[in-house]
CSV table of C-alpha atoms in Angstrom, one decimal:
chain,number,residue,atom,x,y,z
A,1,UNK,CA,-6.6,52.9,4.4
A,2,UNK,CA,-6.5,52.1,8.0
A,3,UNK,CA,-3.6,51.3,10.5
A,4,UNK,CA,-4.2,47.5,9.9
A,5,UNK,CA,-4.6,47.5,6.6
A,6,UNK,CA,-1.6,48.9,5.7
A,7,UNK,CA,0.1,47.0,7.8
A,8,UNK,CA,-1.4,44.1,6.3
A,9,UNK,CA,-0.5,45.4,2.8
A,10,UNK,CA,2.8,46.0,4.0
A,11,UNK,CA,3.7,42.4,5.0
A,12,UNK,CA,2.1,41.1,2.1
A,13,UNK,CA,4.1,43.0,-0.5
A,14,UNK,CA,6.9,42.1,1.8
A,15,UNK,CA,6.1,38.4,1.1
A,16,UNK,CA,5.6,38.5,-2.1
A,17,UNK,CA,8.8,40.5,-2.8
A,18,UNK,CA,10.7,37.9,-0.6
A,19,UNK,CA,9.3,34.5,-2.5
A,20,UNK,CA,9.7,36.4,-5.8
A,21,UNK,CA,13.6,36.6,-4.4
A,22,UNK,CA,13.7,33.2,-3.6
A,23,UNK,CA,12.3,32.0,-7.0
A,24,UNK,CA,14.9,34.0,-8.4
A,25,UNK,CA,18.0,32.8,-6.1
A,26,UNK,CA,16.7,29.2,-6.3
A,27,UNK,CA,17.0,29.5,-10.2
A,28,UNK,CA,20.4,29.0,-12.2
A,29,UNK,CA,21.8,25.9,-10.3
A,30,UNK,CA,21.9,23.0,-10.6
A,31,UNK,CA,24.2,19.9,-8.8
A,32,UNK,CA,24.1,15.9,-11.5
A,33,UNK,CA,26.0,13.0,-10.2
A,34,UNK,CA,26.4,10.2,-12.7
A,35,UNK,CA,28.3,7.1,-12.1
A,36,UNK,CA,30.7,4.9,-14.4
A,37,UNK,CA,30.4,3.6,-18.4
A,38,UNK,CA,29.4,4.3,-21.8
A,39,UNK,CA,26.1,4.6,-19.8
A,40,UNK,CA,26.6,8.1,-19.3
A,41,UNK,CA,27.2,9.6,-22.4
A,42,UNK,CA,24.7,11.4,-23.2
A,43,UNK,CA,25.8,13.4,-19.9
A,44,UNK,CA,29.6,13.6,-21.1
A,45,UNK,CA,28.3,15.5,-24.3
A,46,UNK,CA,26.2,17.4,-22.3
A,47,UNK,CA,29.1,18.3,-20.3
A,48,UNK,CA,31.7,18.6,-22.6
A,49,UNK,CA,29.5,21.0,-24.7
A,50,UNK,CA,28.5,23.1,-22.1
A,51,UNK,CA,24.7,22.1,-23.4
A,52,UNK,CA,23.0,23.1,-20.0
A,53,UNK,CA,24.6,27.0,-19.6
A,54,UNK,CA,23.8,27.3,-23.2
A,55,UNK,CA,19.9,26.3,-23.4
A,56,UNK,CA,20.2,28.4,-20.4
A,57,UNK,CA,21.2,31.1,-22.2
A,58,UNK,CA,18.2,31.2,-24.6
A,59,UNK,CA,16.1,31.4,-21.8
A,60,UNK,CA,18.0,34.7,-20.7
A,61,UNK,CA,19.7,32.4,-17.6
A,62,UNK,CA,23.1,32.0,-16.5
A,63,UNK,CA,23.3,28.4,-15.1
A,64,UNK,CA,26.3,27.4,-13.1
A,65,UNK,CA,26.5,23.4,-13.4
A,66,UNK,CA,28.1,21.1,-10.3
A,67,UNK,CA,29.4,18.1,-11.9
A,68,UNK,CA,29.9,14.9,-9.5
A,69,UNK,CA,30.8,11.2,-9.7
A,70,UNK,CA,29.3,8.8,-7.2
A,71,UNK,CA,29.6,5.0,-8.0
A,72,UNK,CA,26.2,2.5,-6.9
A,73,UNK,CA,22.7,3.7,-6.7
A,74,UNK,CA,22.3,3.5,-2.5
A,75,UNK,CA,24.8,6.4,-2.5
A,76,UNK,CA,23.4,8.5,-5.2
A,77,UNK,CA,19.9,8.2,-4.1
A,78,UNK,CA,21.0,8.7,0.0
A,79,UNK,CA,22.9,12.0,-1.7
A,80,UNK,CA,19.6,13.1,-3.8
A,81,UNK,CA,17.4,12.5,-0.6
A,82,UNK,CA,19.7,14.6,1.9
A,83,UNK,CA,19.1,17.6,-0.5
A,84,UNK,CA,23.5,17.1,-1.6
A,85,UNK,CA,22.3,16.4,-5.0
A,86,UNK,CA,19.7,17.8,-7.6
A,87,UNK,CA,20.0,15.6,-10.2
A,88,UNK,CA,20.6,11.5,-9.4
A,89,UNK,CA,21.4,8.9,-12.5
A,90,UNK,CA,21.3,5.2,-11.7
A,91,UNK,CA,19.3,2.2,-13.2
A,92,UNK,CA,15.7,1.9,-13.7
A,93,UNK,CA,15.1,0.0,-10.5
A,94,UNK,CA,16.5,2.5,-7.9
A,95,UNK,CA,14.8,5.2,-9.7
A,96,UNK,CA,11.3,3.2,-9.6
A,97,UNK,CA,12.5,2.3,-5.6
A,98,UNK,CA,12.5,6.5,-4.7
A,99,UNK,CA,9.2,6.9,-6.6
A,100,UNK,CA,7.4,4.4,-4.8
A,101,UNK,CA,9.1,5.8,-1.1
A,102,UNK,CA,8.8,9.0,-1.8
A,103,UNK,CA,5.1,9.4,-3.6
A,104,UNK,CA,3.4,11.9,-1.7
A,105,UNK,CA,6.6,13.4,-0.3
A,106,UNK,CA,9.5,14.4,-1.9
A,107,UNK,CA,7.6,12.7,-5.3
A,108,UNK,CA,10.7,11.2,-6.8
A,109,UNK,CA,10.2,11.3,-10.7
A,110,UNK,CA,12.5,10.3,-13.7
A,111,UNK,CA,13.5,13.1,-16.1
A,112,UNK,CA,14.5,11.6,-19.0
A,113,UNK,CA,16.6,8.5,-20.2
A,114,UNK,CA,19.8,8.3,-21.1
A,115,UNK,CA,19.8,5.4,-23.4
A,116,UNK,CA,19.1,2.0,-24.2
A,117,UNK,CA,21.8,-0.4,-23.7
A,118,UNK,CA,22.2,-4.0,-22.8
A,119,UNK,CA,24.4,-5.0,-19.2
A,120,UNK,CA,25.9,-8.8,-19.2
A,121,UNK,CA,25.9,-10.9,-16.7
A,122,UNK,CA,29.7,-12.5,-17.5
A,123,UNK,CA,31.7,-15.0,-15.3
A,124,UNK,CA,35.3,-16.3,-15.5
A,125,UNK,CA,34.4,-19.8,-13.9
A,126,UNK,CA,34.6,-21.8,-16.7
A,127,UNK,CA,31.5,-24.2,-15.0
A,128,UNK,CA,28.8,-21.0,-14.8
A,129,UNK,CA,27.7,-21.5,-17.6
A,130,UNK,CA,24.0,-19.6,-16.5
A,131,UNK,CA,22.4,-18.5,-13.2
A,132,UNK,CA,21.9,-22.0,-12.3
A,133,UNK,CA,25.7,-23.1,-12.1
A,134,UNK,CA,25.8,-20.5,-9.3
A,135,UNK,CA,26.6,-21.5,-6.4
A,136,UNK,CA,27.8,-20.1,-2.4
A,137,UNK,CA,31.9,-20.4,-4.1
A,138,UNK,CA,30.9,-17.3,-6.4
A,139,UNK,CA,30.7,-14.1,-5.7
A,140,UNK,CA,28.4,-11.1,-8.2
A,141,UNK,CA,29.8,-8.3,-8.3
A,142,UNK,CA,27.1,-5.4,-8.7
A,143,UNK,CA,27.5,-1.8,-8.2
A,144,UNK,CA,25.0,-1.6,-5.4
A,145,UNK,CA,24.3,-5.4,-4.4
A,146,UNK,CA,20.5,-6.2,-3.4
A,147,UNK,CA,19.2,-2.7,-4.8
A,148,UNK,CA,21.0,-1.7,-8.2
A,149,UNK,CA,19.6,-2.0,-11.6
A,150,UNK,CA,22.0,-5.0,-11.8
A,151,UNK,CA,20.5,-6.8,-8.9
A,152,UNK,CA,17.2,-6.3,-9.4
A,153,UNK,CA,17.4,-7.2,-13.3
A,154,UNK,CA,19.3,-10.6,-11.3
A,155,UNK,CA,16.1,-11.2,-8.7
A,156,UNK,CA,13.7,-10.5,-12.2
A,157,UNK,CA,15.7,-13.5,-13.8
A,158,UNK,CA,15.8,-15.4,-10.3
A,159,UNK,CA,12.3,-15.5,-9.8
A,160,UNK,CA,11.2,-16.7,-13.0
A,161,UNK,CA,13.2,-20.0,-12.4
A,162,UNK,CA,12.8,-20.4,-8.8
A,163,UNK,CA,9.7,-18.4,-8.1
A,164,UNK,CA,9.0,-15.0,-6.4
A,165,UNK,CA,9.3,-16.2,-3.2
A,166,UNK,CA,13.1,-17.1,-3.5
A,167,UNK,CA,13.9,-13.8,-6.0
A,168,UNK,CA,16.6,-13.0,-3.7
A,169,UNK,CA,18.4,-16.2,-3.8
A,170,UNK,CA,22.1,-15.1,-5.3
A,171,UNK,CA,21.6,-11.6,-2.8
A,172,UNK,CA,23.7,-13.4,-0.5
A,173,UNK,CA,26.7,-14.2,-2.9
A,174,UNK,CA,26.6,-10.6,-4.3
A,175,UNK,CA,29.3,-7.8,-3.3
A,176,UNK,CA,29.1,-3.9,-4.0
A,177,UNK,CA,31.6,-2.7,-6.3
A,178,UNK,CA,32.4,0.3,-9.0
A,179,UNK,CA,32.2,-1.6,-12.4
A,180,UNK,CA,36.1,-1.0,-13.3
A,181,UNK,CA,36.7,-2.7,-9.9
A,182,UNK,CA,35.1,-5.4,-10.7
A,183,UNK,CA,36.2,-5.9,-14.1
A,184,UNK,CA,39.3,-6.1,-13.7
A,185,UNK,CA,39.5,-8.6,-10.6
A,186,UNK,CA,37.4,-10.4,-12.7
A,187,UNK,CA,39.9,-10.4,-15.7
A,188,UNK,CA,42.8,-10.9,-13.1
A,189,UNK,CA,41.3,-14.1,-11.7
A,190,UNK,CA,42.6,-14.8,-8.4
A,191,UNK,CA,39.9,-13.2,-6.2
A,192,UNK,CA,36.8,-13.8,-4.9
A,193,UNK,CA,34.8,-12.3,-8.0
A,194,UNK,CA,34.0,-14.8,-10.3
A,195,UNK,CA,31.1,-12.9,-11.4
A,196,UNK,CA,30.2,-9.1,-12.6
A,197,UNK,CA,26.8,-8.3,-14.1
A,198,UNK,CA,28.4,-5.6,-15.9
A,199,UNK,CA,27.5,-2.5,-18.4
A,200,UNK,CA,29.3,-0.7,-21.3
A,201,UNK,CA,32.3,-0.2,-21.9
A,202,UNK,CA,33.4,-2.9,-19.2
A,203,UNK,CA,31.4,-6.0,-20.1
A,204,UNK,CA,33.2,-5.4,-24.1
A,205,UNK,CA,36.3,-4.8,-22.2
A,206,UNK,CA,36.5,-7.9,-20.4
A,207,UNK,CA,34.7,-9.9,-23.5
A,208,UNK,CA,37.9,-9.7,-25.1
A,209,UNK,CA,39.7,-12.0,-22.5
A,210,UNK,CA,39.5,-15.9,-23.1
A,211,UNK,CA,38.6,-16.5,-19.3
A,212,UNK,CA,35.3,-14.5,-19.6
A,213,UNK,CA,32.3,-15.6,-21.0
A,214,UNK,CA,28.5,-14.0,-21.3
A,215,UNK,CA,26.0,-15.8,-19.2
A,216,UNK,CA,22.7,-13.3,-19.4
A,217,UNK,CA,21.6,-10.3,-21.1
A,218,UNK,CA,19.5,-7.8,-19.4
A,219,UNK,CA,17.4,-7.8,-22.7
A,220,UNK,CA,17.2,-11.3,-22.0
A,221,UNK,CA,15.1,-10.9,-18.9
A,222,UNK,CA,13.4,-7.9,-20.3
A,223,UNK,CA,12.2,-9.1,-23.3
A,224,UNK,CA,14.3,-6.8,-25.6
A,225,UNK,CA,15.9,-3.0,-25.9
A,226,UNK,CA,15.4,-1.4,-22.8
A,227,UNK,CA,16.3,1.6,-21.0
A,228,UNK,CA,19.5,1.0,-18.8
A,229,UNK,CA,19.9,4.7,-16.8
A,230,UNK,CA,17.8,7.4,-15.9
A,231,UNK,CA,18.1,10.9,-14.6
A,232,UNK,CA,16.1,11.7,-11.3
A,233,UNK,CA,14.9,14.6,-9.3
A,234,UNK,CA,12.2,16.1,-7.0
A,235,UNK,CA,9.4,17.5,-7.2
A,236,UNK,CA,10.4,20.5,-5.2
A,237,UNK,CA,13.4,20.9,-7.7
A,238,UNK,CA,11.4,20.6,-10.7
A,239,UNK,CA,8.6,22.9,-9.8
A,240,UNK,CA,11.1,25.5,-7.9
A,241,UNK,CA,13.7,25.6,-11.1
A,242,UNK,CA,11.5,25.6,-14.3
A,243,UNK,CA,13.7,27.6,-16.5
A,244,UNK,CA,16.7,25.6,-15.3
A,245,UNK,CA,15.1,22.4,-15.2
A,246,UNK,CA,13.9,23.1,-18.9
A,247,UNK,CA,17.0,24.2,-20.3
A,248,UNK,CA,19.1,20.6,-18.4
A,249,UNK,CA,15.7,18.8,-20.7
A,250,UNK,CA,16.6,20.6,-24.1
A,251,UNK,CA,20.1,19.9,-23.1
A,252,UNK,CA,20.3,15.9,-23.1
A,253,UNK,CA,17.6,15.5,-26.1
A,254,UNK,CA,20.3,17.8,-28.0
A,255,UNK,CA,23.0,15.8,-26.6
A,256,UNK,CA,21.1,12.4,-27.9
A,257,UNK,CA,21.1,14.7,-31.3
A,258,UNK,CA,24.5,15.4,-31.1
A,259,UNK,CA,25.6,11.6,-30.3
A,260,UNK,CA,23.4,10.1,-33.3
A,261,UNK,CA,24.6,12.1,-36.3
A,262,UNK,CA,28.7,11.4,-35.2
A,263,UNK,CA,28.7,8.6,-33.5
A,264,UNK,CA,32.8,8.1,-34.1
A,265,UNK,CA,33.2,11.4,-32.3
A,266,UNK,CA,30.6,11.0,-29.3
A,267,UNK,CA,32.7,8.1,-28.9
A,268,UNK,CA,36.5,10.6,-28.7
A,269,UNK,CA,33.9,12.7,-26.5
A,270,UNK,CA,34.2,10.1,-23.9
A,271,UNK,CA,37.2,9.1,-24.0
A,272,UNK,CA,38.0,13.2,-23.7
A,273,UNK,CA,35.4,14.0,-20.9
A,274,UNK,CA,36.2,10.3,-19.2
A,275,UNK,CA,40.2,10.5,-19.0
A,276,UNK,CA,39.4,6.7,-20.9
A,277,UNK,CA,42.4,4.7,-21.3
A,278,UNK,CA,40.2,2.9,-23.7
A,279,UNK,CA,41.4,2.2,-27.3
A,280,UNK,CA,39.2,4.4,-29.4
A,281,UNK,CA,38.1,1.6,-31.9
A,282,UNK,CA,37.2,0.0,-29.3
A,283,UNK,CA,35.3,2.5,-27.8
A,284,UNK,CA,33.3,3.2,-31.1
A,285,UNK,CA,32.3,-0.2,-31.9
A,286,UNK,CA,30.6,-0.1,-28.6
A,287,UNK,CA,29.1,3.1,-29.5
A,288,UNK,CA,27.9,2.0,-32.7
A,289,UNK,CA,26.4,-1.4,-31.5
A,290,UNK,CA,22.8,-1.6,-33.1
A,291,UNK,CA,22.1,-3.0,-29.9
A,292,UNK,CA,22.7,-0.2,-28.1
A,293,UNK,CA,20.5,2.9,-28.5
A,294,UNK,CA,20.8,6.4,-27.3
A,295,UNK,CA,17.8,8.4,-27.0
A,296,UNK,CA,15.8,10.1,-23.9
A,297,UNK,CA,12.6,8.0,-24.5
A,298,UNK,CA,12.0,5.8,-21.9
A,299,UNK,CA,11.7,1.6,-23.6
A,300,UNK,CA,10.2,-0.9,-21.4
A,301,UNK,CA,10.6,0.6,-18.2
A,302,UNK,CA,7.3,-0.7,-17.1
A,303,UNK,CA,8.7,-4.1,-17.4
A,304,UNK,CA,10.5,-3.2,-13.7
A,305,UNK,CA,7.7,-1.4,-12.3
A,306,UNK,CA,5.4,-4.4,-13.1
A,307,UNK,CA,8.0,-7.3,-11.7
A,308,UNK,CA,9.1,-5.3,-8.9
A,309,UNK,CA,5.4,-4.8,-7.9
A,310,UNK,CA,4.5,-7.9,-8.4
A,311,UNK,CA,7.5,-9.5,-6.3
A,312,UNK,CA,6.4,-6.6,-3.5
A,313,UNK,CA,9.9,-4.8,-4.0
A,314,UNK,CA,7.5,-1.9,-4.6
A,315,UNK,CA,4.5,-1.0,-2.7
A,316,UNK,CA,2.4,0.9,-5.4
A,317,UNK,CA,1.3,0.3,-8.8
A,318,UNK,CA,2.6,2.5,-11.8
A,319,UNK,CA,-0.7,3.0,-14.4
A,320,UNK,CA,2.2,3.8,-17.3
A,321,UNK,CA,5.6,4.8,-17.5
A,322,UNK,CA,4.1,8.8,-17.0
A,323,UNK,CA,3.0,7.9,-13.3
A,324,UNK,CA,6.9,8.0,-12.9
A,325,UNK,CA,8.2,10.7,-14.9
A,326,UNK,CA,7.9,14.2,-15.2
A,327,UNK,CA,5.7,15.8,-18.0
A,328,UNK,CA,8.0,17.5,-19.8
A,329,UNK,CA,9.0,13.7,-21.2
A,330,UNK,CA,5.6,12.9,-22.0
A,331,UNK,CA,6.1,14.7,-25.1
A,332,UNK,CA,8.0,12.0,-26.7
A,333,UNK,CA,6.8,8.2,-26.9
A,334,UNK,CA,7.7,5.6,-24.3
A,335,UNK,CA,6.9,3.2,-22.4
């Protein structure tokens, strides 16, 4: 072998040795943010069972999990774009919103849902009595106002009454805030929210208080049970992490496992994992609400991803639910 091609041999075993060391370092992390609610408990199990080092485990990998809290979807996805975050979980909508940004870049995809679950739309002015009573007095309060799964589920609603062109009518009477923020100014009375398009546990919360009433369902708009959150990520993570990224997916469908055979104690999980101040009967009647589904099968996701399309919120067109999540869901139905 000649001067140059060792040398050439030389800086490619070097190369290899050093991506092989990367693959390896880059494994075994991983960084999920979730935000507020009953929403989230298939990620409380998850945590509080220590699902993720486990499956890890299996695989012969020692995964050190970051746990983080981060309230409205314009801060979780700004935190998943900067490269703070691995994993994002917020509504349908902001997921779809990344996807359709980000395809042929950072390809945004969903990796699994966390659950089924209907959000009210509730108001403690007793002359709402739907969208149309709405008027520039009110104030929405949404989690992430204009951009949020509750927003966008609003401007779905909006435009089938007033047309696509004026979907963004109540945009300008809606406020960002955390959903126990909200709910309780909106059980206090006395502010400027009169309205919070909710989720669980907060909407059954402030159900139980004569000056609220339920104006609109999300399953209303969507037709019926539909997916609420989703989990997020890039491609770069998922192709980069496999093992890890596999052993975070065998995680939550246990977790959904775990919540469906004891429903009674997924619901003492959250309180646990939570710090809830919420009576536990309460709680698990919200857990066991036939409405409310837990499972990590996507239902009627396309429903956003046709309206938002079709209102121009999103620029391309999703074939099927697949277009926007990873394979490793495709195993399971959805749609």
């Amino acid at each position: 072998m000649n001067t140059l091609n060792r040398t050439l041999a030389g800086a490619l075993a070097l190369f290899t040795l050093c991506g092989v060391s990367h693959s390896v370092f880059a494994e075994g992390k991983i960084s999920i943010a979730q935000q507020f609610g009953i929403g989230y408990l298939i990620l409380d199990v998850v945590r509080d069972q220590h699902l993720i080092e486990k499956e890890g485990k299996k695989a012969g990998l020692d995964i050190t999990v970051d746990w983080r809290t981060i309230s409205g979807a314009t801060g979780m996805n700004e935190a998943l774009l900067s490269g703070a975050l691995d994993v994002a979980s917020a509504g349908v909508p902001p997921l779809l919103t990344l996807w359709d940004r980000t395809k042929g870049k950072q390809n945004i995809k969903a990796i699994a849902s966390l659950g089924s679950m209907p959000n009210y739309l509730l108001s403690n002015n007793p002359a709402v009595k739907s969208i149309k009573d709405l008027t520039d007095k009110d104030r929405i309060a949404v989690p992430a106002a204009g951009v949020g799964f509750q927003s966008r589920t609003l401007q779905i609603e909006t435009a089938k009454l007033y047309g696509n062109d004026d979907f963004k009518r109540f945009d300008n009477i809606s406020v960002s805030l955390p959903h126990p923020d909200a709910s309780a100014a909106l059980i206090a009375g006395g502010s400027e929210i009169t309205t919070h398009f909710s989720s669980p546990p907060f909407q059954y919360q402030a159900l139980e208080h004569d000056n609220v009433h339920k104006i609109l369902s999300s399953y209303d708009v969507l037709g019926g049970q539909a997916t609420f959150n989703v989990l997020y990520t890039t491609e770069k993570f998922h192709d980069e992490n496999p093992k890890t990224y596999q052993a975070f997916y065998r995680a939550l469908s246990e977790a959904a496992k775990i919540i469906n055979a004891d429903k009674n104690a997924a619901a003492e999980t959250y309180i646990r994992v939570e710090k809830s101040r919420l009576p536990l009967p309460l709680v698990q009647k919200i857990v066991n609400d036939p409405e409310i589904s837990f499972t990590v099968s996507p239902e009627r996701t396309g429903v956003y991803a046709e309206k938002l399309h079709e209102l121009g919120v999103l620029k391309n067109r999703a074939s099927s639910w697949k277009d926007y999540f990873f394979n490793e869901a495709w195993e399971k139905p959805g749609s």
